[in-house]
Coordinates of C-alpha atoms and ligand atoms in Angstrom, one line a residue:
M221 CA -5.5 -30.7 -29.9
P222 CA -7.4 -27.5 -30.6
L223 CA -7.9 -25.1 -27.7
R224 CA -11.6 -25.3 -28.0
V225 CA -11.6 -29.2 -27.4
R226 CA -9.1 -28.8 -24.6
L227 CA -11.1 -26.2 -22.8
T228 CA -14.3 -28.3 -23.1
L229 CA -12.5 -31.4 -21.9
W230 CA -11.0 -29.6 -19.0
Y231 CA -14.4 -28.0 -18.2
G232 CA -16.1 -31.4 -18.6
S233 CA -13.7 -33.3 -16.3
A234 CA -14.0 -30.7 -13.6
L235 CA -17.6 -30.6 -13.8
A236 CA -17.9 -34.5 -13.8
L237 CA -15.7 -34.6 -10.7
V238 CA -17.8 -32.0 -8.9
L239 CA -21.1 -33.8 -10.0
I240 CA -19.8 -37.1 -8.8
I241 CA -18.6 -35.8 -5.4
F242 CA -21.8 -34.0 -5.0
S243 CA -23.9 -37.0 -5.8
V244 CA -21.9 -39.3 -3.5
V245 CA -22.3 -36.8 -0.6
L246 CA -26.0 -36.3 -1.3
Y247 CA -26.6 -39.9 -1.5
A248 CA -24.7 -40.7 1.8
M249 CA -26.5 -37.9 3.6
T250 CA -29.9 -39.0 2.4
A251 CA -29.3 -42.6 3.3
R252 CA -28.1 -41.4 6.8
N253 CA -31.1 -39.1 7.3
L254 CA -33.6 -41.8 6.2
R255 CA -32.0 -44.3 8.7
D256 CA -31.9 -41.7 11.6
A257 CA -35.7 -41.0 10.8
V258 CA -36.4 -44.7 11.1
D259 CA -34.4 -45.1 14.3
E260 CA -36.1 -42.1 15.7
S261 CA -39.5 -43.5 15.1
L262 CA -38.4 -46.9 16.4
E263 CA -37.2 -45.2 19.6
D264 CA -40.6 -43.3 20.0
T265 CA -42.5 -46.5 19.6
A266 CA -40.2 -48.3 22.0
T267 CA -40.5 -45.5 24.6
I268 CA -44.4 -45.8 24.3
A269 CA -44.1 -49.7 24.8
V270 CA -41.9 -49.3 27.8
R271 CA -44.1 -46.7 29.3
S272 CA -47.1 -48.9 28.8
L273 CA -45.4 -51.8 30.6
E274 CA -44.4 -49.5 33.5
E275 CA -47.9 -48.2 33.8
R276 CA -49.1 -51.7 34.3
G277 CA -46.6 -52.0 37.3
F278 CA -44.6 -54.5 35.4
L279 CA -47.3 -57.2 35.8
P280 CA -46.6 -60.2 34.0
L281 CA -48.1 -59.8 30.5
L282 CA -50.7 -62.4 29.5
N283 CA -50.8 -61.9 25.6
E284 CA -50.3 -59.4 23.1
R285 CA -54.1 -58.7 22.6
E286 CA -54.3 -57.5 26.1
L287 CA -51.5 -55.0 25.6
L288 CA -52.7 -53.8 22.2
S289 CA -56.2 -53.3 23.5
Q290 CA -54.7 -50.9 26.1
F291 CA -52.1 -49.4 23.8
P292 CA -53.4 -49.3 20.3
E293 CA -50.5 -47.1 19.2
L294 CA -48.3 -50.1 19.4
A295 CA -50.2 -51.9 16.7
R296 CA -48.8 -49.8 13.9
I297 CA -48.7 -52.0 10.8
D298 CA -45.3 -50.9 9.8
K299 CA -43.6 -52.0 13.0
F300 CA -43.5 -55.2 15.0
F301 CA -42.5 -55.6 18.6
Q302 CA -41.4 -58.4 20.8
I303 CA -40.9 -58.7 24.6
F304 CA -38.1 -60.9 25.8
S305 CA -37.6 -62.4 29.1
P306 CA -34.0 -61.9 30.5
S307 CA -33.2 -65.3 29.4
G308 CA -33.7 -64.1 25.9
T309 CA -36.9 -66.1 25.1
I310 CA -39.9 -64.4 23.5
T311 CA -42.8 -63.9 25.8
I312 CA -45.0 -61.7 23.6
S313 CA -44.7 -60.8 20.0
S314 CA -47.0 -58.6 17.7
P315 CA -49.0 -60.5 15.2
N316 CA -47.3 -59.0 12.2
I317 CA -44.2 -60.9 13.0
K318 CA -45.8 -64.2 13.3
H319 CA -44.4 -65.7 10.0
H320 CA -41.0 -66.0 11.5
D321 CA -38.9 -65.4 14.7
V322 CA -36.6 -62.5 15.1
P323 CA -34.3 -63.9 17.9
L324 CA -32.6 -61.5 20.3
S325 CA -28.9 -61.2 19.4
R326 CA -26.0 -61.8 21.9
T327 CA -25.0 -58.1 21.8
A328 CA -28.4 -56.9 22.3
L329 CA -28.9 -59.2 25.4
E330 CA -25.4 -58.1 26.9
T331 CA -26.2 -54.5 26.3
A332 CA -29.6 -54.9 27.9
F333 CA -28.0 -56.3 30.9
S334 CA -25.9 -53.2 31.2
G335 CA -29.0 -51.1 31.2
H336 CA -28.5 -49.6 27.7
S337 CA -30.6 -49.6 24.5
I338 CA -29.1 -50.7 21.2
F339 CA -30.0 -50.3 17.5
E340 CA -29.2 -53.3 15.2
S341 CA -29.8 -54.2 11.6
A342 CA -30.7 -57.7 10.6
K343 CA -31.0 -59.4 7.3
Y344 CA -32.9 -62.6 6.5
P345 CA -32.6 -64.3 3.1
N346 CA -35.3 -63.1 0.5
E347 CA -36.5 -60.4 2.8
P348 CA -35.8 -56.6 3.0
P349 CA -33.5 -55.8 5.8
L350 CA -34.8 -55.1 9.3
R351 CA -33.8 -52.4 11.7
V352 CA -34.6 -53.1 15.4
I353 CA -34.2 -51.4 18.8
S354 CA -33.8 -53.3 21.9
V355 CA -34.6 -51.5 25.2
P356 CA -34.2 -53.0 28.5
I357 CA -36.8 -52.6 31.3
M358 CA -35.0 -52.5 34.7
Y359 CA -36.5 -52.5 38.2
R360 CA -34.4 -51.9 41.1
G361 CA -31.2 -52.7 39.1
N362 CA -32.6 -56.0 37.7
L363 CA -33.5 -56.7 34.1
L364 CA -37.3 -57.5 33.9
Y365 CA -37.9 -57.6 30.2
I366 CA -36.3 -56.6 26.9
V367 CA -38.6 -54.7 24.6
Q368 CA -37.7 -55.0 21.0
V369 CA -39.3 -52.9 18.3
G370 CA -38.4 -53.3 14.7
T371 CA -39.4 -52.3 11.3
S372 CA -38.5 -53.3 7.7
M373 CA -36.2 -51.1 5.8
E374 CA -38.0 -51.8 2.6
T375 CA -39.3 -48.3 2.0
V376 CA -36.0 -46.7 2.8
G377 CA -34.2 -49.1 0.5
E378 CA -36.7 -48.4 -2.3
T379 CA -36.3 -44.7 -1.8
L380 CA -32.6 -44.9 -1.9
R381 CA -32.6 -47.1 -5.0
R382 CA -34.8 -44.7 -6.8
F383 CA -32.7 -41.8 -5.8
L384 CA -29.7 -43.6 -7.0
I385 CA -31.3 -44.3 -10.4
L386 CA -32.2 -40.7 -10.7
L387 CA -28.6 -39.7 -10.0
V388 CA -27.1 -42.1 -12.3
V389 CA -29.6 -41.1 -15.1
A390 CA -29.5 -37.4 -14.4
M391 CA -25.7 -37.1 -14.0
P392 CA -24.8 -38.0 -17.7
I393 CA -27.6 -35.8 -18.9
A394 CA -26.3 -32.8 -16.8
L395 CA -22.8 -33.5 -18.0
A396 CA -23.8 -33.7 -21.6
V397 CA -25.8 -30.5 -21.5
S398 CA -23.0 -28.7 -19.7
L399 CA -20.5 -30.1 -22.2
A400 CA -22.5 -28.8 -25.0
G401 CA -22.8 -25.4 -23.3
G402 CA -19.0 -25.5 -22.6
W403 CA -18.3 -26.4 -26.2
F404 CA -20.5 -23.5 -27.4
L405 CA -19.1 -20.9 -25.0
A406 CA -15.6 -21.9 -25.8
G407 CA -16.3 -21.5 -29.5
R408 CA -17.8 -18.2 -28.9
A409 CA -14.9 -17.0 -26.7
L410 CA -12.3 -18.1 -29.2
R411 CA -14.1 -16.9 -32.4
P412 CA -12.3 -13.5 -32.2
V413 CA -8.9 -15.5 -32.0
D414 CA -9.8 -17.1 -35.2
E415 CA -10.6 -13.8 -36.7
I416 CA -7.3 -12.4 -35.4
T417 CA -5.4 -15.3 -36.9
L418 CA -7.1 -14.8 -40.2
A419 CA -6.3 -11.0 -40.2
A420 CA -2.7 -11.7 -39.1
Q421 CA -2.4 -14.1 -42.0
R422 CA -3.5 -11.4 -44.4
I423 CA -1.1 -9.0 -42.9
A424 CA 1.7 -11.6 -42.9
A425 CA 1.0 -11.9 -46.7
G426 CA 2.5 -8.4 -46.9
D427 CA -0.3 -6.0 -46.4
L428 CA 0.8 -3.9 -43.5
T429 CA -2.1 -1.4 -43.9
Q430 CA -4.5 -4.0 -42.7
R431 CA -5.8 -3.8 -39.2
L432 CA -7.8 -6.0 -37.0
G433 CA -11.5 -5.4 -36.5
M434 CA -11.7 -4.4 -32.8
P435 CA -14.1 -6.6 -30.7
P436 CA -16.5 -4.2 -29.0
A437 CA -15.4 -5.3 -25.4
Q438 CA -12.4 -4.1 -23.8
D439 CA -11.5 -7.6 -22.6
E440 CA -8.4 -9.7 -23.0
I441 CA -9.1 -10.3 -26.7
G442 CA -9.8 -6.6 -27.2
R443 CA -6.6 -5.8 -25.6
L444 CA -4.8 -8.4 -27.7
A445 CA -6.3 -6.9 -30.9
A446 CA -5.3 -3.5 -29.7
T447 CA -1.7 -4.5 -29.0
F448 CA -1.5 -6.3 -32.4
N449 CA -2.8 -3.3 -34.3
N450 CA -0.4 -1.1 -32.4
M451 CA 2.4 -3.4 -33.4
I452 CA 1.4 -3.4 -37.0
G453 CA 1.1 0.3 -36.9
R454 CA 4.6 0.6 -35.8
L455 CA 6.0 -2.0 -38.2
D456 CA 4.2 -0.1 -40.9
A457 CA 5.6 3.1 -39.8
S458 CA 9.1 1.8 -39.5
F459 CA 8.9 0.1 -43.0
R460 CA 7.6 3.4 -44.5
Q461 CA 10.5 5.1 -42.7
I462 CA 13.1 2.7 -44.0
R463 CA 11.7 3.0 -47.5
Q464 CA 11.6 6.9 -47.1
F465 CA 15.2 6.8 -45.8
T466 CA 16.4 4.8 -48.6
S467 CA 14.9 6.8 -51.2
D468 CA 16.1 10.1 -49.5
A469 CA 19.6 8.7 -49.2
S470 CA 19.7 7.7 -52.8
H471 CA 18.4 11.1 -53.8
E472 CA 20.9 12.9 -51.8
L473 CA 23.8 10.9 -53.2
R474 CA 22.5 11.2 -56.7
T475 CA 22.3 15.0 -56.8
P476 CA 26.1 15.4 -56.5
L477 CA 26.8 12.5 -58.9
T478 CA 24.5 14.1 -61.5
V479 CA 26.3 17.4 -60.9
M480 CA 29.7 15.7 -61.2
K481 CA 28.7 13.8 -64.4
G482 CA 27.1 16.7 -66.1
E483 CA 30.1 18.9 -65.6
T484 CA 32.5 16.2 -66.6
D485 CA 30.5 15.3 -69.7
L486 CA 30.5 18.9 -70.8
I487 CA 34.1 19.6 -70.4
L488 CA 35.1 16.4 -72.1
R489 CA 33.1 17.4 -75.2
R490 CA 36.0 19.4 -76.8
P491 CA 39.5 20.4 -75.8
R492 CA 39.5 23.2 -73.2
P493 CA 42.1 25.5 -71.5
L494 CA 43.7 24.0 -68.4
E495 CA 41.9 26.5 -66.2
D496 CA 38.5 25.1 -67.1
Y497 CA 39.7 21.5 -66.2
K498 CA 40.8 22.8 -62.8
G499 CA 37.6 24.5 -62.2
V500 CA 35.7 21.2 -62.9
L501 CA 38.0 19.2 -60.8
E502 CA 37.6 21.7 -57.9
S503 CA 33.8 21.5 -58.2
N504 CA 33.9 17.7 -58.3
L505 CA 36.1 17.8 -55.2
E506 CA 33.4 19.7 -53.4
E507 CA 30.6 17.4 -54.5
I508 CA 32.9 14.4 -53.4
D509 CA 33.4 16.0 -50.0
R510 CA 29.6 16.4 -49.7
M511 CA 29.1 12.8 -50.5
T512 CA 31.8 11.7 -48.2
R513 CA 30.1 13.7 -45.4
I514 CA 26.7 12.1 -46.2
V515 CA 28.2 8.6 -46.3
D516 CA 30.2 9.3 -43.0
E517 CA 27.0 10.5 -41.3
L518 CA 24.8 7.7 -42.5
L519 CA 27.4 5.3 -41.4
F520 CA 27.5 6.9 -37.9
L521 CA 23.7 6.9 -37.6
S522 CA 23.4 3.2 -38.7
R523 CA 26.1 2.3 -36.3
A524 CA 24.2 4.3 -33.6
D525 CA 21.0 2.5 -34.6
M526 CA 22.7 -0.9 -34.1
G527 CA 24.1 0.3 -30.6
E528 CA 27.6 0.1 -31.8
V529 CA 28.6 3.6 -31.0
K530 CA 30.3 3.8 -27.5
M531 CA 29.6 6.5 -25.2
E532 CA 31.7 7.5 -22.2
A533 CA 30.0 8.6 -19.0
L534 CA 32.5 10.8 -17.4
P535 CA 32.2 14.3 -15.9
V536 CA 32.5 16.9 -18.7
A537 CA 33.1 20.6 -17.9
L538 CA 30.8 22.3 -20.4
E539 CA 32.1 25.7 -20.1
A540 CA 35.6 24.6 -21.2
L541 CA 34.1 22.7 -24.1
V542 CA 32.0 25.9 -25.1
E543 CA 35.3 27.9 -25.0
D544 CA 37.1 25.4 -27.3
V545 CA 34.2 25.3 -29.8
H546 CA 33.9 29.1 -29.7
R547 CA 37.6 29.5 -30.6
Q548 CA 37.2 27.1 -33.5
A549 CA 33.9 28.6 -34.7
R550 CA 35.4 32.2 -34.5
L551 CA 38.0 31.3 -37.1
L552 CA 35.5 29.7 -39.4
G553 CA 33.1 32.6 -38.9
H554 CA 35.9 35.1 -39.8
D555 CA 36.1 33.6 -43.3
R556 CA 32.4 33.9 -43.8
N557 CA 32.0 37.2 -42.3
I558 CA 30.0 35.9 -39.4
E559 CA 30.6 36.9 -35.7
V560 CA 30.6 34.2 -33.1
V561 CA 30.3 35.5 -29.5
L562 CA 30.0 34.2 -26.1
G563 CA 27.0 35.2 -23.9
T564 CA 26.6 34.3 -20.2
I565 CA 28.7 31.3 -19.5
M566 CA 28.3 29.5 -16.1
P567 CA 30.4 26.7 -14.9
V568 CA 28.4 23.4 -15.4
V569 CA 29.5 19.9 -15.1
V570 CA 27.5 17.2 -16.9
Q571 CA 28.1 13.5 -17.2
G572 CA 28.8 12.1 -20.6
D573 CA 31.1 11.8 -23.5
D574 CA 33.3 14.8 -24.2
L575 CA 33.9 14.0 -27.9
R576 CA 30.1 13.5 -28.7
L577 CA 29.1 16.6 -26.7
R578 CA 31.7 18.7 -28.7
E579 CA 30.4 17.1 -32.0
L580 CA 26.8 18.1 -30.9
L581 CA 27.8 21.7 -30.2
L582 CA 29.9 22.1 -33.2
N583 CA 27.0 20.8 -35.4
L584 CA 24.7 23.4 -33.9
V585 CA 27.1 26.3 -34.2
E586 CA 27.9 25.3 -37.8
N587 CA 24.2 25.1 -38.6
A588 CA 23.8 28.6 -37.0
M589 CA 26.6 30.1 -39.1
K590 CA 25.5 28.1 -42.2
Y591 CA 21.9 29.6 -41.9
S592 CA 23.0 33.2 -41.0
H593 CA 23.2 35.9 -43.5
P594 CA 26.7 37.5 -44.2
G595 CA 27.5 39.9 -41.4
G596 CA 25.4 38.0 -39.0
K597 CA 26.0 37.1 -35.4
V598 CA 25.9 33.9 -33.5
E599 CA 25.8 33.8 -29.8
I600 CA 26.7 30.8 -27.5
S601 CA 25.5 30.8 -23.9
L602 CA 25.7 28.3 -21.1
L603 CA 23.2 28.5 -18.1
R604 CA 22.6 26.3 -15.1
E605 CA 19.0 26.1 -14.2
R606 CA 17.8 24.0 -11.4
Q607 CA 19.1 20.5 -12.1
E608 CA 19.7 21.2 -15.9
A609 CA 22.5 22.7 -18.1
R610 CA 21.0 24.9 -20.8
L611 CA 23.4 25.4 -23.7
A612 CA 21.9 27.8 -26.3
I613 CA 23.1 28.7 -29.7
T614 CA 21.3 31.9 -31.1
D615 CA 21.4 33.1 -34.7
H616 CA 19.5 35.8 -36.7
G617 CA 19.4 33.9 -39.9
I618 CA 16.9 32.3 -42.1
G619 CA 14.8 30.8 -39.4
I620 CA 12.4 27.8 -39.4
A621 CA 8.7 27.8 -39.9
P622 CA 7.0 26.4 -36.7
S623 CA 5.4 23.5 -38.7
D624 CA 8.9 22.2 -39.5
H625 CA 10.2 22.4 -35.9
K626 CA 9.8 18.7 -35.3
K627 CA 10.7 17.6 -39.0
I628 CA 14.1 19.1 -38.9
F629 CA 15.3 16.3 -36.7
Q630 CA 14.3 13.7 -39.2
R631 CA 16.9 12.3 -41.4
F632 CA 17.5 14.2 -44.7
F633 CA 14.9 16.7 -43.9
R634 CA 15.9 20.1 -45.1
T635 CA 13.6 23.0 -45.3
D636 CA 13.1 24.6 -48.8
V637 CA 14.4 27.9 -47.4
A638 CA 17.5 26.1 -46.3
R639 CA 18.0 24.3 -49.7
A640 CA 17.6 27.8 -51.4
H641 CA 20.1 29.5 -48.9
T642 CA 22.9 26.9 -49.2
K643 CA 23.9 23.9 -51.1
K644 CA 26.0 22.7 -48.2
G645 CA 24.3 20.5 -45.7
T646 CA 23.1 16.8 -45.6
G647 CA 20.0 16.9 -43.5
L648 CA 21.6 14.5 -41.1
G649 CA 23.4 16.7 -38.6
L650 CA 20.3 17.4 -36.3
A651 CA 19.4 13.7 -36.4
I652 CA 22.8 13.0 -35.0
C653 CA 22.5 16.0 -32.4
A654 CA 19.1 14.5 -31.2
W655 CA 20.6 11.1 -30.9
I656 CA 23.6 12.4 -28.9
A657 CA 21.4 14.4 -26.6
D658 CA 19.1 11.5 -26.1
L659 CA 21.9 9.4 -25.0
H660 CA 22.8 11.9 -22.4
N661 CA 19.2 11.8 -21.1
G662 CA 18.8 15.3 -22.6
R663 CA 17.0 16.9 -25.5
V664 CA 17.4 19.7 -28.2
E665 CA 14.7 22.3 -28.1
V666 CA 14.0 24.8 -31.0
Q667 CA 12.7 28.3 -30.9
S668 CA 12.5 29.9 -34.4
E669 CA 10.6 32.0 -36.6
L670 CA 10.9 32.1 -40.4
G671 CA 13.3 35.1 -41.4
Q672 CA 13.8 36.0 -37.8
G673 CA 16.6 33.5 -36.7
S674 CA 16.7 30.6 -34.3
I675 CA 17.6 29.5 -30.9
F676 CA 18.7 25.9 -30.5
T677 CA 19.0 24.9 -26.8
V678 CA 20.6 21.7 -25.6
V679 CA 19.2 20.7 -22.2
L680 CA 21.3 18.2 -20.2
P681 CA 20.9 16.9 -16.8
L682 CA 23.7 17.9 -14.4
A683 CA 26.3 15.4 -13.4
P684 CA 25.6 14.0 -9.9
S685 CA 27.5 16.0 -7.4
P686 CA 30.5 14.0 -5.8
P687 CA 29.7 12.8 -2.2
Ligands
LIG893 P1 21.8 20.2 -42.6 O1 23.0 19.6 -43.1 O2 20.9 20.5 -43.8 O3 22.0 21.6 -42.0 P2 20.7 19.5 -40.2 O4 20.1 18.1 -39.9 O5 21.7 20.0 -39.5 O6 21.0 19.3 -41.7 O7 19.4 20.5 -40.3 C1 18.3 20.0 -40.8 C2 17.5 21.3 -41.4 O8 17.2 22.1 -40.2 C3 18.3 22.2 -42.1 O9 18.3 21.8 -43.4 C4 17.6 23.5 -41.9 O10 16.4 23.4 -42.9 C5 17.1 23.5 -40.5 N1 18.0 24.2 -39.7 C6 18.9 23.7 -38.9 N2 19.6 24.5 -38.1 C7 19.0 25.8 -38.6 C8 19.3 27.1 -38.2 N3 20.2 27.5 -37.3 N4 18.6 28.1 -38.8 C9 17.6 27.8 -39.7 N5 17.4 26.4 -40.1 C10 18.1 25.5 -39.5

């Protein structure tokens, strides 16, 4: 069942229930109030009748005309009255009751003997119901008379009937009008949902550049549309990234293949001295190494993306790790005429994976050496600042333009200067470094100017001190 129908039905049922309860209560209260008003007026009239009798000093009454001439207010047309003797027989009754008797009930008589008044309802066939009050007149503890005043409930019944008809007619009309209103409102409220559905269908058909038109109000629907747009935006970005990544990866792998194929083709064209073959094979080996490295790093990153790379969380003494890497790098640097030195080294313990942190540091030191000029100097320092370890690798090499500071962490991104400077490099190392730092709740910061050199700083939180 469509949401609009369900909303309208729910709303209609709730409203009908409220209307019914409201009508029943209203009807009951009106009926009660009307009866109370009748009772009150009967009581008033009875009081007057009693008083008039008392004022006569309880003399035996001759007839109603005598009474009426003295107390004309008793002769109201809408009421009748009767005076009973204690035996329950009528002694006087008003003319408007003449067409039939209204006998005193047993209960009324008994109540009168106990000195109390009583209201009763009576019903005769083919006549509107009656309401009567019976009031005893006592004198020195003896019952003298019972005054009974009554009235027809016809007007009250009629009023109530009209009221009931009004309710019965008006209720369905009110319900129908509100249902129509509810249907209209539900339709209005749900229209943006339909629009979102249509837009989502267009997007699902493959067009990720589509966005939902934003409803002007920042309500639930507005937030839904915003969230949806946000989600599509991110999907779009990650699809783009994947496409970009695939094309970058193919490109990076194709370059060494092209080089290898070109060189091999060329050398095979005619017989050549053994030395030439050796040269080509050596060059091919270099390209194969490069491809192997790319594939290894890609594999690592994709396993990392899938959460398959395990990370230890043990205390790691960074100063020992720095000294190890320094020893290793000094040897490498020696071959390339680059000096690798240690700056200030403070003892610092972080929590993490020794092997990954070593890989992170080695990557950065290798980059620093790779992008240094021959005869350059690379410095490693380790400081402890507040709750952080700051491991900095400084070089005086080719540097990075500020606009590229963010991009160098993207996969396969290499600056043009770097490409011109060296063929070595995959563009994946810093992506791996950033990933390792991130898993240690840390980050890699860059300070660099083109042609001036760079400082890469790994910031890691200190290990919690043992209790
Ligand atoms: P690569 O294998 O190309 O070094 P990285 O991911 O390690 O890949 O680095 C990405 C790019 O960042 C490099 O190609 C280079 O342009 C720049 N870069 C990294 N380290 C340095 C550095 N120490 N000096 C200058 N440029 C650097």
